[in-house]
């Protein structure tokens, strides 16, 4: 199990996995008073959490499927990336895509966070790329079936 240092400056419990095979752990709103999101309004919701990821890892902040389906609430910059050298508070940019006001309550599970390995790339400038069966075909080019 990967160990990640965390400072909790809020009053919510640390994120945890809901089941043994969960990929993401829930992030909770850490707020002093409820926040109302009007339709199409976006807000940065604090979590109170600060983390130190090991080199070669990122944390991805993703929407919760239940909030998206039932309430029309999603994470605007999906997935939001937390880099290994970021030490600030984790915030979640929520947007209300519904036609109704949505009230974010203190402690509400507002997003999920997935820890993932990543690579850094070094581009090698060339004149041509190798040929593939797909070639330069764009979106939907591989067919409909």
PDB file of C-alpha atoms in Angstrom:
ATOM      1  CA  UNK A   1       0.000   0.000   0.000  1.00  0.00           C
ATOM      2  CA  UNK A   2       1.357   3.415  -1.003  1.00  0.00           C
ATOM      3  CA  UNK A   3       1.911   5.756   1.948  1.00  0.00           C
ATOM      4  CA  UNK A   4       0.942   9.415   1.451  1.00  0.00           C
ATOM      5  CA  UNK A   5       1.635  12.134   3.999  1.00  0.00           C
ATOM      6  CA  UNK A   6      -1.424  14.254   4.733  1.00  0.00           C
ATOM      7  CA  UNK A   7      -2.129  17.325   6.849  1.00  0.00           C
ATOM      8  CA  UNK A   8      -5.779  17.736   7.757  1.00  0.00           C
ATOM      9  CA  UNK A   9      -6.452  21.411   8.544  1.00  0.00           C
ATOM     10  CA  UNK A  10     -10.173  20.772   8.427  1.00  0.00           C
ATOM     11  CA  UNK A  11     -12.631  18.993  10.668  1.00  0.00           C
ATOM     12  CA  UNK A  12     -13.633  16.114   8.375  1.00  0.00           C
ATOM     13  CA  UNK A  13     -12.229  12.560   8.563  1.00  0.00           C
ATOM     14  CA  UNK A  14      -9.445  11.568   6.188  1.00  0.00           C
ATOM     15  CA  UNK A  15     -10.522  10.171   2.820  1.00  0.00           C
ATOM     16  CA  UNK A  16     -10.972   6.437   2.792  1.00  0.00           C
ATOM     17  CA  UNK A  17     -11.946   3.701   0.367  1.00  0.00           C
ATOM     18  CA  UNK A  18     -15.568   2.547   0.635  1.00  0.00           C
ATOM     19  CA  UNK A  19     -14.735  -1.041  -0.317  1.00  0.00           C
ATOM     20  CA  UNK A  20     -11.634  -3.217  -0.581  1.00  0.00           C
ATOM     21  CA  UNK A  21     -11.568  -2.849  -4.385  1.00  0.00           C
ATOM     22  CA  UNK A  22     -12.503   0.844  -4.709  1.00  0.00           C
ATOM     23  CA  UNK A  23     -10.216   2.903  -6.972  1.00  0.00           C
ATOM     24  CA  UNK A  24     -11.274   6.253  -5.541  1.00  0.00           C
ATOM     25  CA  UNK A  25     -11.760   7.645  -2.072  1.00  0.00           C
ATOM     26  CA  UNK A  26     -14.372  10.262  -1.258  1.00  0.00           C
ATOM     27  CA  UNK A  27     -13.444  13.896  -0.641  1.00  0.00           C
ATOM     28  CA  UNK A  28     -15.699  15.838   1.718  1.00  0.00           C
ATOM     29  CA  UNK A  29     -16.660  19.502   1.830  1.00  0.00           C
ATOM     30  CA  UNK A  30     -14.966  21.275   4.719  1.00  0.00           C
ATOM     31  CA  UNK A  31     -17.059  24.427   5.102  1.00  0.00           C
ATOM     32  CA  UNK A  32     -18.372  26.571   7.960  1.00  0.00           C
ATOM     33  CA  UNK A  33     -21.794  27.146   6.399  1.00  0.00           C
ATOM     34  CA  UNK A  34     -23.777  25.558   3.553  1.00  0.00           C
ATOM     35  CA  UNK A  35     -22.970  26.795   0.038  1.00  0.00           C
ATOM     36  CA  UNK A  36     -25.778  27.131  -2.508  1.00  0.00           C
ATOM     37  CA  UNK A  37     -24.868  26.521  -6.133  1.00  0.00           C
ATOM     38  CA  UNK A  38     -27.363  28.088  -8.518  1.00  0.00           C
ATOM     39  CA  UNK A  39     -27.889  26.469 -11.941  1.00  0.00           C
ATOM     40  CA  UNK A  40     -24.673  26.765 -14.018  1.00  0.00           C
ATOM     41  CA  UNK A  41     -22.809  28.273 -11.050  1.00  0.00           C
ATOM     42  CA  UNK A  42     -19.347  26.971 -10.170  1.00  0.00           C
ATOM     43  CA  UNK A  43     -17.461  27.274  -6.883  1.00  0.00           C
ATOM     44  CA  UNK A  44     -14.221  26.076  -5.366  1.00  0.00           C
ATOM     45  CA  UNK A  45     -15.139  23.913  -2.388  1.00  0.00           C
ATOM     46  CA  UNK A  46     -12.406  23.435   0.237  1.00  0.00           C
ATOM     47  CA  UNK A  47     -11.564  20.044   1.744  1.00  0.00           C
ATOM     48  CA  UNK A  48      -9.053  21.083   4.422  1.00  0.00           C
ATOM     49  CA  UNK A  49      -6.601  18.472   3.102  1.00  0.00           C
ATOM     50  CA  UNK A  50      -2.972  18.981   2.057  1.00  0.00           C
ATOM     51  CA  UNK A  51      -0.987  16.014   0.703  1.00  0.00           C
ATOM     52  CA  UNK A  52       2.574  15.158  -0.289  1.00  0.00           C
ATOM     53  CA  UNK A  53       2.580  12.624  -3.108  1.00  0.00           C
ATOM     54  CA  UNK A  54       5.698  10.660  -4.016  1.00  0.00           C
ATOM     55  CA  UNK A  55       7.460  11.526  -7.284  1.00  0.00           C
ATOM     56  CA  UNK A  56       5.846   9.738 -10.215  1.00  0.00           C
ATOM     57  CA  UNK A  57       2.318   9.952  -8.760  1.00  0.00           C
ATOM     58  CA  UNK A  58      -0.628  12.283  -9.162  1.00  0.00           C
ATOM     59  CA  UNK A  59      -3.997  12.530  -7.462  1.00  0.00           C
ATOM     60  CA  UNK A  60      -6.969  12.833  -9.809  1.00  0.00           C
ATOM     61  CA  UNK A  61     -10.101  14.578  -8.538  1.00  0.00           C
ATOM     62  CA  UNK A  62     -13.163  13.146 -10.255  1.00  0.00           C
ATOM     63  CA  UNK A  63     -16.939  13.530 -10.003  1.00  0.00           C
ATOM     64  CA  UNK A  64     -19.073  11.242  -7.879  1.00  0.00           C
ATOM     65  CA  UNK A  65     -21.437   9.343 -10.166  1.00  0.00           C
ATOM     66  CA  UNK A  66     -24.358   9.585  -7.738  1.00  0.00           C
ATOM     67  CA  UNK A  67     -24.161  13.387  -7.516  1.00  0.00           C
ATOM     68  CA  UNK A  68     -23.859  13.641 -11.287  1.00  0.00           C
ATOM     69  CA  UNK A  69     -26.813  11.365 -12.048  1.00  0.00           C
ATOM     70  CA  UNK A  70     -29.177  12.361  -9.248  1.00  0.00           C
ATOM     71  CA  UNK A  71     -28.383  16.070  -8.848  1.00  0.00           C
ATOM     72  CA  UNK A  72     -26.500  17.217 -11.993  1.00  0.00           C
ATOM     73  CA  UNK A  73     -23.430  18.164  -9.931  1.00  0.00           C
ATOM     74  CA  UNK A  74     -19.998  17.469 -11.393  1.00  0.00           C
ATOM     75  CA  UNK A  75     -16.355  18.492 -11.154  1.00  0.00           C
ATOM     76  CA  UNK A  76     -15.656  21.165 -13.751  1.00  0.00           C
ATOM     77  CA  UNK A  77     -12.009  20.391 -14.535  1.00  0.00           C
ATOM     78  CA  UNK A  78     -12.383  16.637 -14.736  1.00  0.00           C
ATOM     79  CA  UNK A  79     -10.144  15.059 -13.810  1.00  0.00           C
ATOM     80  CA  UNK A  80      -8.444  17.716 -11.735  1.00  0.00           C
ATOM     81  CA  UNK A  81      -4.771  16.900 -11.268  1.00  0.00           C
ATOM     82  CA  UNK A  82      -2.843  17.318  -8.033  1.00  0.00           C
ATOM     83  CA  UNK A  83       0.886  17.197  -8.770  1.00  0.00           C
ATOM     84  CA  UNK A  84       3.474  15.621  -6.483  1.00  0.00           C
ATOM     85  CA  UNK A  85       5.025  19.025  -5.701  1.00  0.00           C
ATOM     86  CA  UNK A  86       1.739  20.787  -4.772  1.00  0.00           C
ATOM     87  CA  UNK A  87       1.347  21.447  -1.053  1.00  0.00           C
ATOM     88  CA  UNK A  88      -1.695  23.708  -0.999  1.00  0.00           C
ATOM     89  CA  UNK A  89      -5.191  22.777   0.085  1.00  0.00           C
ATOM     90  CA  UNK A  90      -7.090  20.363  -2.143  1.00  0.00           C
ATOM     91  CA  UNK A  91     -10.090  22.200  -3.534  1.00  0.00           C
ATOM     92  CA  UNK A  92     -12.869  20.816  -5.714  1.00  0.00           C
ATOM     93  CA  UNK A  93     -14.354  22.951  -8.496  1.00  0.00           C
ATOM     94  CA  UNK A  94     -18.023  21.942  -8.466  1.00  0.00           C
ATOM     95  CA  UNK A  95     -20.532  23.063 -11.095  1.00  0.00           C
ATOM     96  CA  UNK A  96     -24.289  22.745 -10.994  1.00  0.00           C
ATOM     97  CA  UNK A  97     -25.500  21.547 -14.395  1.00  0.00           C
ATOM     98  CA  UNK A  98     -29.063  21.061 -13.186  1.00  0.00           C
ATOM     99  CA  UNK A  99     -31.987  23.470 -13.315  1.00  0.00           C
ATOM    100  CA  UNK A 100     -32.327  23.541  -9.519  1.00  0.00           C
ATOM    101  CA  UNK A 101     -30.296  25.082  -6.713  1.00  0.00           C
ATOM    102  CA  UNK A 102     -27.976  22.616  -4.998  1.00  0.00           C
ATOM    103  CA  UNK A 103     -26.854  23.084  -1.407  1.00  0.00           C
ATOM    104  CA  UNK A 104     -23.398  21.775  -0.475  1.00  0.00           C
ATOM    105  CA  UNK A 105     -23.425  20.782   3.187  1.00  0.00           C
ATOM    106  CA  UNK A 106     -20.428  20.528   5.493  1.00  0.00           C
ATOM    107  CA  UNK A 107     -19.074  16.960   5.378  1.00  0.00           C
ATOM    108  CA  UNK A 108     -20.873  16.103   2.152  1.00  0.00           C
ATOM    109  CA  UNK A 109     -19.020  13.745  -0.168  1.00  0.00           C
ATOM    110  CA  UNK A 110     -18.432  16.026  -3.171  1.00  0.00           C
ATOM    111  CA  UNK A 111     -15.851  14.215  -5.305  1.00  0.00           C
ATOM    112  CA  UNK A 112     -13.565  11.233  -5.382  1.00  0.00           C
ATOM    113  CA  UNK A 113      -9.787  11.137  -5.516  1.00  0.00           C
ATOM    114  CA  UNK A 114      -7.786   8.492  -7.373  1.00  0.00           C
ATOM    115  CA  UNK A 115      -4.034   8.106  -6.853  1.00  0.00           C
ATOM    116  CA  UNK A 116      -2.275   7.163 -10.106  1.00  0.00           C
ATOM    117  CA  UNK A 117       1.242   6.600 -11.400  1.00  0.00           C
ATOM    118  CA  UNK A 118       2.353   8.708 -14.330  1.00  0.00           C
ATOM    119  CA  UNK A 119       5.343   9.185 -16.589  1.00  0.00           C
ATOM    120  CA  UNK A 120       6.990  12.356 -17.810  1.00  0.00           C
ATOM    121  CA  UNK A 121       7.762  12.556 -21.519  1.00  0.00           C
ATOM    122  CA  UNK A 122      10.686  13.931 -23.467  1.00  0.00           C
ATOM    123  CA  UNK A 123       9.599  14.830 -26.999  1.00  0.00           C
ATOM    124  CA  UNK A 124      11.772  13.655 -29.890  1.00  0.00           C
ATOM    125  CA  UNK A 125      11.217  15.948 -32.886  1.00  0.00           C
ATOM    126  CA  UNK A 126      11.022  13.945 -36.156  1.00  0.00           C
ATOM    127  CA  UNK A 127       9.918  14.655 -39.730  1.00  0.00           C
ATOM    128  CA  UNK A 128       7.410  11.784 -40.077  1.00  0.00           C
ATOM    129  CA  UNK A 129       5.679   9.256 -37.834  1.00  0.00           C
ATOM    130  CA  UNK A 130       5.411   5.512 -38.382  1.00  0.00           C
ATOM    131  CA  UNK A 131       2.339   4.298 -40.296  1.00  0.00           C
ATOM    132  CA  UNK A 132      -0.573   2.544 -38.555  1.00  0.00           C
ATOM    133  CA  UNK A 133      -3.794   0.964 -39.760  1.00  0.00           C
ATOM    134  CA  UNK A 134      -5.805   3.890 -38.394  1.00  0.00           C
ATOM    135  CA  UNK A 135      -3.479   6.561 -39.728  1.00  0.00           C
ATOM    136  CA  UNK A 136      -4.796  10.111 -39.305  1.00  0.00           C
ATOM    137  CA  UNK A 137      -8.424   9.068 -38.748  1.00  0.00           C
ATOM    138  CA  UNK A 138     -10.079  11.272 -36.154  1.00  0.00           C
ATOM    139  CA  UNK A 139     -13.003  10.972 -33.787  1.00  0.00           C
ATOM    140  CA  UNK A 140     -15.361   8.171 -34.781  1.00  0.00           C
ATOM    141  CA  UNK A 141     -13.039   7.018 -37.564  1.00  0.00           C
ATOM    142  CA  UNK A 142     -12.778   3.451 -36.257  1.00  0.00           C
ATOM    143  CA  UNK A 143     -16.452   2.759 -37.011  1.00  0.00           C
ATOM    144  CA  UNK A 144     -19.794   2.555 -35.233  1.00  0.00           C
ATOM    145  CA  UNK A 145     -19.923  -1.134 -34.266  1.00  0.00           C
TER     146      UNK A 145
END
